[in-house]
Amino acid sequence: MKVIISPAKRMFEASTDFAAASLPDFLPETKQLLGWLRSLNYQQSRKVWNCSEKIAKINYQRIQTMELSKNLLPAIMAYNGLQFQAMGPQVFSEKALKKVSTDLYILSGFYGVLRAFDGIRPYRLEMQAKIAFQGCRTLYDFWENKLYQKVFASHEVVINLASKEYAKAIEKYLQPQDRFITCVFKQFKNGSYIQPATAAKKARGDLVRFIAENQINKIQDLTDFTTAGYQYQPQLSAAQKLVFIKK
């Protein structure tokens, strides 16, 4: 069983107590994207990033000096968003670290697909960014089906804990024989079930921790997840979707 998650915009700059164990599989493509980003002026870069001037300045400086093989951080330790804070990989047990090193994939607009201990540098490039590179208008065009092929290379069931923006890079290429299970985290409010973005990010991180620490390998065992008050709801779920409701 493999698990896919989204990256986070916020990243750590400094090294951690954990060392990178490998380089990303799609590093040649990342080098192409880095070269393209370096060809843009500041205003063009900011348009691609669609961010504030403060953030744009930081990232514009990053790409001018970025070295893709030095001072690397393990991918799972490099991101600092809500999902990763809830996950808490820095305090994983040894068995949990081993589990995510083989079964977790982080989807990335810049790196494609990352294993947990692939070494990366801080960057900014969201999957939905508009580009004009190699005849491509979006990063979905640039990556084509490469992310799908990597994630399904072992033909195992894939648990989707990624946001729609990133899951889209996989879903477009799904085949009838693929088992792609999306986990949904909802709350009942004003007469209907909703999925608050912040709560969902935290829940995805909590579920990764649950999978890693409990060595989960079967879909049915995911239904035991109860962190933060969530409970599996079979009547709202389906073959390709597991729904958890926070009571």
mmCIF file with all atom_site columns, N, CA and C in Angstrom, residues 2-7 11-12 16-25 72-79 84 87-90 92-108 111-121 123 150-151 208-209 212:
data_model
loop_
_atom_site.group_PDB
_atom_site.id
_atom_site.type_symbol
_atom_site.label_atom_id
_atom_site.label_alt_id
_atom_site.label_comp_id
_atom_site.label_asym_id
_atom_site.label_entity_id
_atom_site.label_seq_id
_atom_site.pdbx_PDB_ins_code
_atom_site.Cartn_x
_atom_site.Cartn_y
_atom_site.Cartn_z
_atom_site.occupancy
_atom_site.B_iso_or_equiv
_atom_site.pdbx_formal_charge
_atom_site.auth_seq_id
_atom_site.auth_comp_id
_atom_site.auth_asym_id
_atom_site.auth_atom_id
_atom_site.pdbx_PDB_model_num
ATOM 1   N N  . LYS A 1 2   ? 0.635  2.123  -0.972  1.00 0.00 ? 2   LYS A N  1
ATOM 2   C CA . LYS A 1 2   ? 1.353  3.382  -1.057  1.00 0.00 ? 2   LYS A CA 1
ATOM 3   C C  . LYS A 1 2   ? 0.438  4.530  -0.641  1.00 0.00 ? 2   LYS A C  1
ATOM 4   N N  . VAL A 1 3   ? 1.034  5.619  -0.191  1.00 0.00 ? 3   VAL A N  1
ATOM 5   C CA . VAL A 1 3   ? 0.294  6.795  0.247   1.00 0.00 ? 3   VAL A CA 1
ATOM 6   C C  . VAL A 1 3   ? 0.849  8.018  -0.466  1.00 0.00 ? 3   VAL A C  1
ATOM 7   N N  . ILE A 1 4   ? -0.029 8.865  -0.994  1.00 0.00 ? 4   ILE A N  1
ATOM 8   C CA . ILE A 1 4   ? 0.432  10.112 -1.608  1.00 0.00 ? 4   ILE A CA 1
ATOM 9   C C  . ILE A 1 4   ? -0.106 11.302 -0.815  1.00 0.00 ? 4   ILE A C  1
ATOM 10  N N  . ILE A 1 5   ? 0.745  12.312 -0.667  1.00 0.00 ? 5   ILE A N  1
ATOM 11  C CA . ILE A 1 5   ? 0.359  13.547 0.011   1.00 0.00 ? 5   ILE A CA 1
ATOM 12  C C  . ILE A 1 5   ? 0.853  14.739 -0.803  1.00 0.00 ? 5   ILE A C  1
ATOM 13  N N  . SER A 1 6   ? 0.337  15.909 -0.456  1.00 0.00 ? 6   SER A N  1
ATOM 14  C CA . SER A 1 6   ? 0.786  17.158 -1.088  1.00 0.00 ? 6   SER A CA 1
ATOM 15  C C  . SER A 1 6   ? 1.983  17.718 -0.340  1.00 0.00 ? 6   SER A C  1
ATOM 16  N N  . PRO A 1 7   ? 2.752  18.593 -0.980  1.00 0.00 ? 7   PRO A N  1
ATOM 17  C CA . PRO A 1 7   ? 3.811  19.306 -0.274  1.00 0.00 ? 7   PRO A CA 1
ATOM 18  C C  . PRO A 1 7   ? 3.200  20.482 0.489   1.00 0.00 ? 7   PRO A C  1
ATOM 19  N N  . MET A 1 11  ? 8.653  26.026 4.068   1.00 0.00 ? 11  MET A N  1
ATOM 20  C CA . MET A 1 11  ? 9.712  25.038 4.160   1.00 0.00 ? 11  MET A CA 1
ATOM 21  C C  . MET A 1 11  ? 10.801 25.513 5.118   1.00 0.00 ? 11  MET A C  1
ATOM 22  N N  . PHE A 1 12  ? 11.508 24.534 5.667   1.00 0.00 ? 12  PHE A N  1
ATOM 23  C CA . PHE A 1 12  ? 12.641 24.847 6.526   1.00 0.00 ? 12  PHE A CA 1
ATOM 24  C C  . PHE A 1 12  ? 13.870 25.157 5.671   1.00 0.00 ? 12  PHE A C  1
ATOM 25  N N  . THR A 1 16  ? 18.396 19.380 9.464   1.00 0.00 ? 16  THR A N  1
ATOM 26  C CA . THR A 1 16  ? 17.765 18.729 10.607  1.00 0.00 ? 16  THR A CA 1
ATOM 27  C C  . THR A 1 16  ? 18.699 17.652 11.143  1.00 0.00 ? 16  THR A C  1
ATOM 28  N N  . ASP A 1 17  ? 18.201 16.898 12.094  1.00 0.00 ? 17  ASP A N  1
ATOM 29  C CA . ASP A 1 17  ? 18.982 15.786 12.638  1.00 0.00 ? 17  ASP A CA 1
ATOM 30  C C  . ASP A 1 17  ? 18.944 14.573 11.717  1.00 0.00 ? 17  ASP A C  1
ATOM 31  N N  . PHE A 1 18  ? 18.202 14.674 10.623  1.00 0.00 ? 18  PHE A N  1
ATOM 32  C CA . PHE A 1 18  ? 18.063 13.561 9.692   1.00 0.00 ? 18  PHE A CA 1
ATOM 33  C C  . PHE A 1 18  ? 18.757 13.900 8.375   1.00 0.00 ? 18  PHE A C  1
ATOM 34  N N  . ALA A 1 19  ? 19.414 12.913 7.809   1.00 0.00 ? 19  ALA A N  1
ATOM 35  C CA . ALA A 1 19  ? 20.140 13.126 6.556   1.00 0.00 ? 19  ALA A CA 1
ATOM 36  C C  . ALA A 1 19  ? 19.343 12.580 5.378   1.00 0.00 ? 19  ALA A C  1
ATOM 37  N N  . ALA A 1 20  ? 19.510 13.226 4.237   1.00 0.00 ? 20  ALA A N  1
ATOM 38  C CA . ALA A 1 20  ? 18.900 12.718 3.005   1.00 0.00 ? 20  ALA A CA 1
ATOM 39  C C  . ALA A 1 20  ? 19.573 11.403 2.636   1.00 0.00 ? 20  ALA A C  1
ATOM 40  N N  . ALA A 1 21  ? 18.787 10.474 2.094   1.00 0.00 ? 21  ALA A N  1
ATOM 41  C CA . ALA A 1 21  ? 19.318 9.157  1.756   1.00 0.00 ? 21  ALA A CA 1
ATOM 42  C C  . ALA A 1 21  ? 19.417 8.916  0.261   1.00 0.00 ? 21  ALA A C  1
ATOM 43  N N  . SER A 1 22  ? 18.790 9.794  -0.528  1.00 0.00 ? 22  SER A N  1
ATOM 44  C CA . SER A 1 22  ? 18.743 9.581  -1.969  1.00 0.00 ? 22  SER A CA 1
ATOM 45  C C  . SER A 1 22  ? 18.443 10.891 -2.677  1.00 0.00 ? 22  SER A C  1
ATOM 46  N N  . LEU A 1 23  ? 18.568 10.876 -3.983  1.00 0.00 ? 23  LEU A N  1
ATOM 47  C CA . LEU A 1 23  ? 18.199 12.030 -4.797  1.00 0.00 ? 23  LEU A CA 1
ATOM 48  C C  . LEU A 1 23  ? 16.858 11.742 -5.479  1.00 0.00 ? 23  LEU A C  1
ATOM 49  N N  . PRO A 1 24  ? 16.091 12.764 -5.767  1.00 0.00 ? 24  PRO A N  1
ATOM 50  C CA . PRO A 1 24  ? 14.795 12.565 -6.429  1.00 0.00 ? 24  PRO A CA 1
ATOM 51  C C  . PRO A 1 24  ? 14.942 11.869 -7.780  1.00 0.00 ? 24  PRO A C  1
ATOM 52  N N  . ASP A 1 25  ? 13.997 11.038 -8.123  1.00 0.00 ? 25  ASP A N  1
ATOM 53  C CA . ASP A 1 25  ? 14.045 10.302 -9.383  1.00 0.00 ? 25  ASP A CA 1
ATOM 54  C C  . ASP A 1 25  ? 13.938 11.204 -10.603 1.00 0.00 ? 25  ASP A C  1
ATOM 55  N N  . LEU A 1 72  ? 21.212 19.331 1.302   1.00 0.00 ? 72  LEU A N  1
ATOM 56  C CA . LEU A 1 72  ? 19.871 18.804 1.080   1.00 0.00 ? 72  LEU A CA 1
ATOM 57  C C  . LEU A 1 72  ? 19.173 18.423 2.384   1.00 0.00 ? 72  LEU A C  1
ATOM 58  N N  . LEU A 1 73  ? 17.858 18.600 2.379   1.00 0.00 ? 73  LEU A N  1
ATOM 59  C CA . LEU A 1 73  ? 17.012 18.189 3.489   1.00 0.00 ? 73  LEU A CA 1
ATOM 60  C C  . LEU A 1 73  ? 16.159 17.004 3.052   1.00 0.00 ? 73  LEU A C  1
ATOM 61  N N  . PRO A 1 74  ? 15.945 16.006 3.915   1.00 0.00 ? 74  PRO A N  1
ATOM 62  C CA . PRO A 1 74  ? 15.010 14.928 3.562   1.00 0.00 ? 74  PRO A CA 1
ATOM 63  C C  . PRO A 1 74  ? 13.625 15.529 3.310   1.00 0.00 ? 74  PRO A C  1
ATOM 64  N N  . ALA A 1 75  ? 12.983 15.141 2.260   1.00 0.00 ? 75  ALA A N  1
ATOM 65  C CA . ALA A 1 75  ? 11.719 15.771 1.866   1.00 0.00 ? 75  ALA A CA 1
ATOM 66  C C  . ALA A 1 75  ? 10.703 15.804 3.000   1.00 0.00 ? 75  ALA A C  1
ATOM 67  N N  . ILE A 1 76  ? 10.561 14.707 3.723   1.00 0.00 ? 76  ILE A N  1
ATOM 68  C CA . ILE A 1 76  ? 9.537  14.648 4.762   1.00 0.00 ? 76  ILE A CA 1
ATOM 69  C C  . ILE A 1 76  ? 9.834  15.595 5.920   1.00 0.00 ? 76  ILE A C  1
ATOM 70  N N  . MET A 1 77  ? 11.107 15.977 6.067   1.00 0.00 ? 77  MET A N  1
ATOM 71  C CA . MET A 1 77  ? 11.497 16.902 7.140   1.00 0.00 ? 77  MET A CA 1
ATOM 72  C C  . MET A 1 77  ? 11.598 18.343 6.645   1.00 0.00 ? 77  MET A C  1
ATOM 73  N N  . ALA A 1 78  ? 11.474 18.559 5.352   1.00 0.00 ? 78  ALA A N  1
ATOM 74  C CA . ALA A 1 78  ? 11.721 19.882 4.777   1.00 0.00 ? 78  ALA A CA 1
ATOM 75  C C  . ALA A 1 78  ? 10.509 20.798 4.786   1.00 0.00 ? 78  ALA A C  1
ATOM 76  N N  . TYR A 1 79  ? 9.321  20.211 4.787   1.00 0.00 ? 79  TYR A N  1
ATOM 77  C CA . TYR A 1 79  ? 8.094  21.014 4.712   1.00 0.00 ? 79  TYR A CA 1
ATOM 78  C C  . TYR A 1 79  ? 7.578  21.364 6.110   1.00 0.00 ? 79  TYR A C  1
ATOM 79  N N  . PHE A 1 84  ? 2.252  18.589 7.778   1.00 0.00 ? 84  PHE A N  1
ATOM 80  C CA . PHE A 1 84  ? 3.513  18.049 8.273   1.00 0.00 ? 84  PHE A CA 1
ATOM 81  C C  . PHE A 1 84  ? 3.680  18.292 9.762   1.00 0.00 ? 84  PHE A C  1
ATOM 82  N N  . MET A 1 87  ? 1.630  15.617 11.307  1.00 0.00 ? 87  MET A N  1
ATOM 83  C CA . MET A 1 87  ? 2.307  14.340 11.100  1.00 0.00 ? 87  MET A CA 1
ATOM 84  C C  . MET A 1 87  ? 3.449  14.153 12.094  1.00 0.00 ? 87  MET A C  1
ATOM 85  N N  . GLY A 1 88  ? 4.259  15.193 12.290  1.00 0.00 ? 88  GLY A N  1
ATOM 86  C CA . GLY A 1 88  ? 5.364  15.132 13.238  1.00 0.00 ? 88  GLY A CA 1
ATOM 87  C C  . GLY A 1 88  ? 6.417  14.089 12.919  1.00 0.00 ? 88  GLY A C  1
ATOM 88  N N  . PRO A 1 89  ? 6.948  14.067 11.694  1.00 0.00 ? 89  PRO A N  1
ATOM 89  C CA . PRO A 1 89  ? 7.921  13.020 11.348  1.00 0.00 ? 89  PRO A CA 1
ATOM 90  C C  . PRO A 1 89  ? 9.198  13.075 12.175  1.00 0.00 ? 89  PRO A C  1
ATOM 91  N N  . GLN A 1 90  ? 9.515  14.243 12.749  1.00 0.00 ? 90  GLN A N  1
ATOM 92  C CA . GLN A 1 90  ? 10.733 14.379 13.551  1.00 0.00 ? 90  GLN A CA 1
ATOM 93  C C  . GLN A 1 90  ? 10.715 13.487 14.782  1.00 0.00 ? 90  GLN A C  1
ATOM 94  N N  . PHE A 1 92  ? 8.892  10.465 14.809  1.00 0.00 ? 92  PHE A N  1
ATOM 95  C CA . PHE A 1 92  ? 8.474  9.125  14.419  1.00 0.00 ? 92  PHE A CA 1
ATOM 96  C C  . PHE A 1 92  ? 9.370  8.085  15.083  1.00 0.00 ? 92  PHE A C  1
ATOM 97  N N  . SER A 1 93  ? 8.804  6.927  15.346  1.00 0.00 ? 93  SER A N  1
ATOM 98  C CA . SER A 1 93  ? 9.602  5.789  15.791  1.00 0.00 ? 93  SER A CA 1
ATOM 99  C C  . SER A 1 93  ? 10.435 5.270  14.621  1.00 0.00 ? 93  SER A C  1
ATOM 100 N N  . GLU A 1 94  ? 11.389 4.406  14.912  1.00 0.00 ? 94  GLU A N  1
ATOM 101 C CA . GLU A 1 94  ? 12.224 3.836  13.850  1.00 0.00 ? 94  GLU A CA 1
ATOM 102 C C  . GLU A 1 94  ? 11.380 3.065  12.846  1.00 0.00 ? 94  GLU A C  1
ATOM 103 N N  . LYS A 1 95  ? 10.396 2.317  13.342  1.00 0.00 ? 95  LYS A N  1
ATOM 104 C CA . LYS A 1 95  ? 9.562  1.529  12.430  1.00 0.00 ? 95  LYS A CA 1
ATOM 105 C C  . LYS A 1 95  ? 8.709  2.433  11.549  1.00 0.00 ? 95  LYS A C  1
ATOM 106 N N  . ALA A 1 96  ? 8.270  3.576  12.106  1.00 0.00 ? 96  ALA A N  1
ATOM 107 C CA . ALA A 1 96  ? 7.470  4.511  11.316  1.00 0.00 ? 96  ALA A CA 1
ATOM 108 C C  . ALA A 1 96  ? 8.314  5.172  10.235  1.00 0.00 ? 96  ALA A C  1
ATOM 109 N N  . LEU A 1 97  ? 9.551  5.540  10.580  1.00 0.00 ? 97  LEU A N  1
ATOM 110 C CA . LEU A 1 97  ? 10.454 6.140  9.597   1.00 0.00 ? 97  LEU A CA 1
ATOM 111 C C  . LEU A 1 97  ? 10.733 5.158  8.457   1.00 0.00 ? 97  LEU A C  1
ATOM 112 N N  . LYS A 1 98  ? 10.902 3.902  8.787   1.00 0.00 ? 98  LYS A N  1
ATOM 113 C CA . LYS A 1 98  ? 11.142 2.888  7.758   1.00 0.00 ? 98  LYS A CA 1
ATOM 114 C C  . LYS A 1 98  ? 9.920  2.725  6.867   1.00 0.00 ? 98  LYS A C  1
ATOM 115 N N  . LYS A 1 99  ? 8.738  2.780  7.493   1.00 0.00 ? 99  LYS A N  1
ATOM 116 C CA . LYS A 1 99  ? 7.492  2.636  6.733   1.00 0.00 ? 99  LYS A CA 1
ATOM 117 C C  . LYS A 1 99  ? 7.339  3.758  5.707   1.00 0.00 ? 99  LYS A C  1
ATOM 118 N N  . VAL A 1 100 ? 7.517  5.010  6.140   1.00 0.00 ? 100 VAL A N  1
ATOM 119 C CA . VAL A 1 100 ? 7.334  6.119  5.198   1.00 0.00 ? 100 VAL A CA 1
ATOM 120 C C  . VAL A 1 100 ? 8.440  6.167  4.154   1.00 0.00 ? 100 VAL A C  1
ATOM 121 N N  . SER A 1 101 ? 9.612  5.634  4.488   1.00 0.00 ? 101 SER A N  1
ATOM 122 C CA . SER A 1 101 ? 10.710 5.660  3.518   1.00 0.00 ? 101 SER A CA 1
ATOM 123 C C  . SER A 1 101 ? 10.417 4.795  2.306   1.00 0.00 ? 101 SER A C  1
ATOM 124 N N  . THR A 1 102 ? 9.562  3.789  2.477   1.00 0.00 ? 102 THR A N  1
ATOM 125 C CA . THR A 1 102 ? 9.235  2.892  1.368   1.00 0.00 ? 102 THR A CA 1
ATOM 126 C C  . THR A 1 102 ? 7.849  3.119  0.783   1.00 0.00 ? 102 THR A C  1
ATOM 127 N N  . ASP A 1 103 ? 6.919  3.643  1.607   1.00 0.00 ? 103 ASP A N  1
ATOM 128 C CA . ASP A 1 103 ? 5.514  3.655  1.173   1.00 0.00 ? 103 ASP A CA 1
ATOM 129 C C  . ASP A 1 103 ? 4.894  5.034  0.991   1.00 0.00 ? 103 ASP A C  1
ATOM 130 N N  . LEU A 1 104 ? 5.616  6.097  1.318   1.00 0.00 ? 104 LEU A N  1
ATOM 131 C CA . LEU A 1 104 ? 5.056  7.447  1.207   1.00 0.00 ? 104 LEU A CA 1
ATOM 132 C C  . LEU A 1 104 ? 5.645  8.187  0.017   1.00 0.00 ? 104 LEU A C  1
ATOM 133 N N  . TYR A 1 105 ? 4.768  8.854  -0.753  1.00 0.00 ? 105 TYR A N  1
ATOM 134 C CA . TYR A 1 105 ? 5.209  9.721  -1.839  1.00 0.00 ? 105 TYR A CA 1
ATOM 135 C C  . TYR A 1 105 ? 4.653  11.127 -1.614  1.00 0.00 ? 105 TYR A C  1
ATOM 136 N N  . ILE A 1 106 ? 5.500  12.116 -1.816  1.00 0.00 ? 106 ILE A N  1
ATOM 137 C CA . ILE A 1 106 ? 5.091  13.522 -1.762  1.00 0.00 ? 106 ILE A CA 1
ATOM 138 C C  . ILE A 1 106 ? 5.079  14.041 -3.194  1.00 0.00 ? 106 ILE A C  1
ATOM 139 N N  . LEU A 1 107 ? 3.934  14.485 -3.668  1.00 0.00 ? 107 LEU A N  1
ATOM 140 C CA . LEU A 1 107 ? 3.839  15.027 -5.020  1.00 0.00 ? 107 LEU A CA 1
ATOM 141 C C  . LEU A 1 107 ? 4.328  16.473 -5.012  1.00 0.00 ? 107 LEU A C  1
ATOM 142 N N  . SER A 1 108 ? 5.009  16.889 -6.078  1.00 0.00 ? 108 SER A N  1
ATOM 143 C CA . SER A 1 108 ? 5.604  18.224 -6.108  1.00 0.00 ? 108 SER A CA 1
ATOM 144 C C  . SER A 1 108 ? 5.599  18.781 -7.522  1.00 0.00 ? 108 SER A C  1
ATOM 145 N N  . TYR A 1 111 ? 9.616  18.942 -8.124  1.00 0.00 ? 111 TYR A N  1
ATOM 146 C CA . TYR A 1 111 ? 10.381 17.693 -8.103  1.00 0.00 ? 111 TYR A CA 1
ATOM 147 C C  . TYR A 1 111 ? 9.610  16.492 -8.662  1.00 0.00 ? 111 TYR A C  1
ATOM 148 N N  . GLY A 1 112 ? 8.351  16.647 -8.964  1.00 0.00 ? 112 GLY A N  1
ATOM 149 C CA . GLY A 1 112 ? 7.565  15.533 -9.493  1.00 0.00 ? 112 GLY A CA 1
ATOM 150 C C  . GLY A 1 112 ? 7.029  14.654 -8.389  1.00 0.00 ? 112 GLY A C  1
ATOM 151 N N  . VAL A 1 113 ? 7.753  13.591 -8.090  1.00 0.00 ? 113 VAL A N  1
ATOM 152 C CA . VAL A 1 113 ? 7.405  12.689 -6.995  1.00 0.00 ? 113 VAL A CA 1
ATOM 153 C C  . VAL A 1 113 ? 8.620  12.538 -6.093  1.00 0.00 ? 113 VAL A C  1
ATOM 154 N N  . LEU A 1 114 ? 8.403  12.706 -4.798  1.00 0.00 ? 114 LEU A N  1
ATOM 155 C CA . LEU A 1 114 ? 9.487  12.588 -3.823  1.00 0.00 ? 114 LEU A CA 1
ATOM 156 C C  . LEU A 1 114 ? 9.222  11.439 -2.873  1.00 0.00 ? 114 LEU A C  1
ATOM 157 N N  . ARG A 1 115 ? 10.257 10.644 -2.618  1.00 0.00 ? 115 ARG A N  1
ATOM 158 C CA . ARG A 1 115 ? 10.204 9.701  -1.513  1.00 0.00 ? 115 ARG A CA 1
ATOM 159 C C  . ARG A 1 115 ? 10.562 10.464 -0.235  1.00 0.00 ? 115 ARG A C  1
ATOM 160 N N  . ALA A 1 116 ? 10.225 9.892  0.891   1.00 0.00 ? 116 ALA A N  1
ATOM 161 C CA . ALA A 1 116 ? 10.365 10.603 2.168   1.00 0.00 ? 116 ALA A CA 1
ATOM 162 C C  . ALA A 1 116 ? 11.768 11.121 2.421   1.00 0.00 ? 116 ALA A C  1
ATOM 163 N N  . PHE A 1 117 ? 12.780 10.353 2.040   1.00 0.00 ? 117 PHE A N  1
ATOM 164 C CA . PHE A 1 117 ? 14.155 10.753 2.354   1.00 0.00 ? 117 PHE A CA 1
ATOM 165 C C  . PHE A 1 117 ? 14.968 11.172 1.129   1.00 0.00 ? 117 PHE A C  1
ATOM 166 N N  . ASP A 1 118 ? 14.261 11.542 0.067   1.00 0.00 ? 118 ASP A N  1
ATOM 167 C CA . ASP A 1 118 ? 14.939 12.200 -1.050  1.00 0.00 ? 118 ASP A CA 1
ATOM 168 C C  . ASP A 1 118 ? 15.408 13.576 -0.592  1.00 0.00 ? 118 ASP A C  1
ATOM 169 N N  . GLY A 1 119 ? 16.601 13.958 -1.000  1.00 0.00 ? 119 GLY A N  1
ATOM 170 C CA . GLY A 1 119 ? 17.144 15.252 -0.596  1.00 0.00 ? 119 GLY A CA 1
ATOM 171 C C  . GLY A 1 119 ? 16.668 16.376 -1.499  1.00 0.00 ? 119 GLY A C  1
ATOM 172 N N  . ILE A 1 120 ? 16.165 17.447 -0.886  1.00 0.00 ? 120 ILE A N  1
ATOM 173 C CA . ILE A 1 120 ? 15.659 18.588 -1.671  1.00 0.00 ? 120 ILE A CA 1
ATOM 174 C C  . ILE A 1 120 ? 16.121 19.901 -1.073  1.00 0.00 ? 120 ILE A C  1
ATOM 175 N N  . ARG A 1 121 ? 15.923 20.963 -1.840  1.00 0.00 ? 121 ARG A N  1
ATOM 176 C CA . ARG A 1 121 ? 16.186 22.322 -1.382  1.00 0.00 ? 121 ARG A CA 1
ATOM 177 C C  . ARG A 1 121 ? 14.855 23.079 -1.290  1.00 0.00 ? 121 ARG A C  1
ATOM 178 N N  . TYR A 1 123 ? 11.981 25.511 -2.098  1.00 0.00 ? 123 TYR A N  1
ATOM 179 C CA . TYR A 1 123 ? 11.568 26.015 -3.401  1.00 0.00 ? 123 TYR A CA 1
ATOM 180 C C  . TYR A 1 123 ? 10.125 26.490 -3.313  1.00 0.00 ? 123 TYR A C  1
ATOM 181 N N  . LYS A 1 150 ? 5.103  6.585  -11.719 1.00 0.00 ? 150 LYS A N  1
ATOM 182 C CA . LYS A 1 150 ? 5.948  6.363  -10.547 1.00 0.00 ? 150 LYS A CA 1
ATOM 183 C C  . LYS A 1 150 ? 5.128  5.841  -9.375  1.00 0.00 ? 150 LYS A C  1
ATOM 184 N N  . VAL A 1 151 ? 4.007  6.470  -9.109  1.00 0.00 ? 151 VAL A N  1
ATOM 185 C CA . VAL A 1 151 ? 3.183  6.101  -7.957  1.00 0.00 ? 151 VAL A CA 1
ATOM 186 C C  . VAL A 1 151 ? 2.615  4.690  -8.102  1.00 0.00 ? 151 VAL A C  1
ATOM 187 N N  . VAL A 1 208 ? -1.367 9.915  8.178   1.00 0.00 ? 208 VAL A N  1
ATOM 188 C CA . VAL A 1 208 ? -0.038 9.417  7.788   1.00 0.00 ? 208 VAL A CA 1
ATOM 189 C C  . VAL A 1 208 ? 0.677  8.858  9.014   1.00 0.00 ? 208 VAL A C  1
ATOM 190 N N  . ARG A 1 209 ? 0.622  9.603  10.122  1.00 0.00 ? 209 ARG A N  1
ATOM 191 C CA . ARG A 1 209 ? 1.248  9.123  11.362  1.00 0.00 ? 209 ARG A CA 1
ATOM 192 C C  . ARG A 1 209 ? 0.615  7.791  11.802  1.00 0.00 ? 209 ARG A C  1
ATOM 193 N N  . ALA A 1 212 ? 1.869  5.009  9.576   1.00 0.00 ? 212 ALA A N  1
ATOM 194 C CA . ALA A 1 212 ? 3.285  4.713  9.791   1.00 0.00 ? 212 ALA A CA 1
ATOM 195 C C  . ALA A 1 212 ? 3.533  4.006  11.121  1.00 0.00 ? 212 ALA A C  1
#
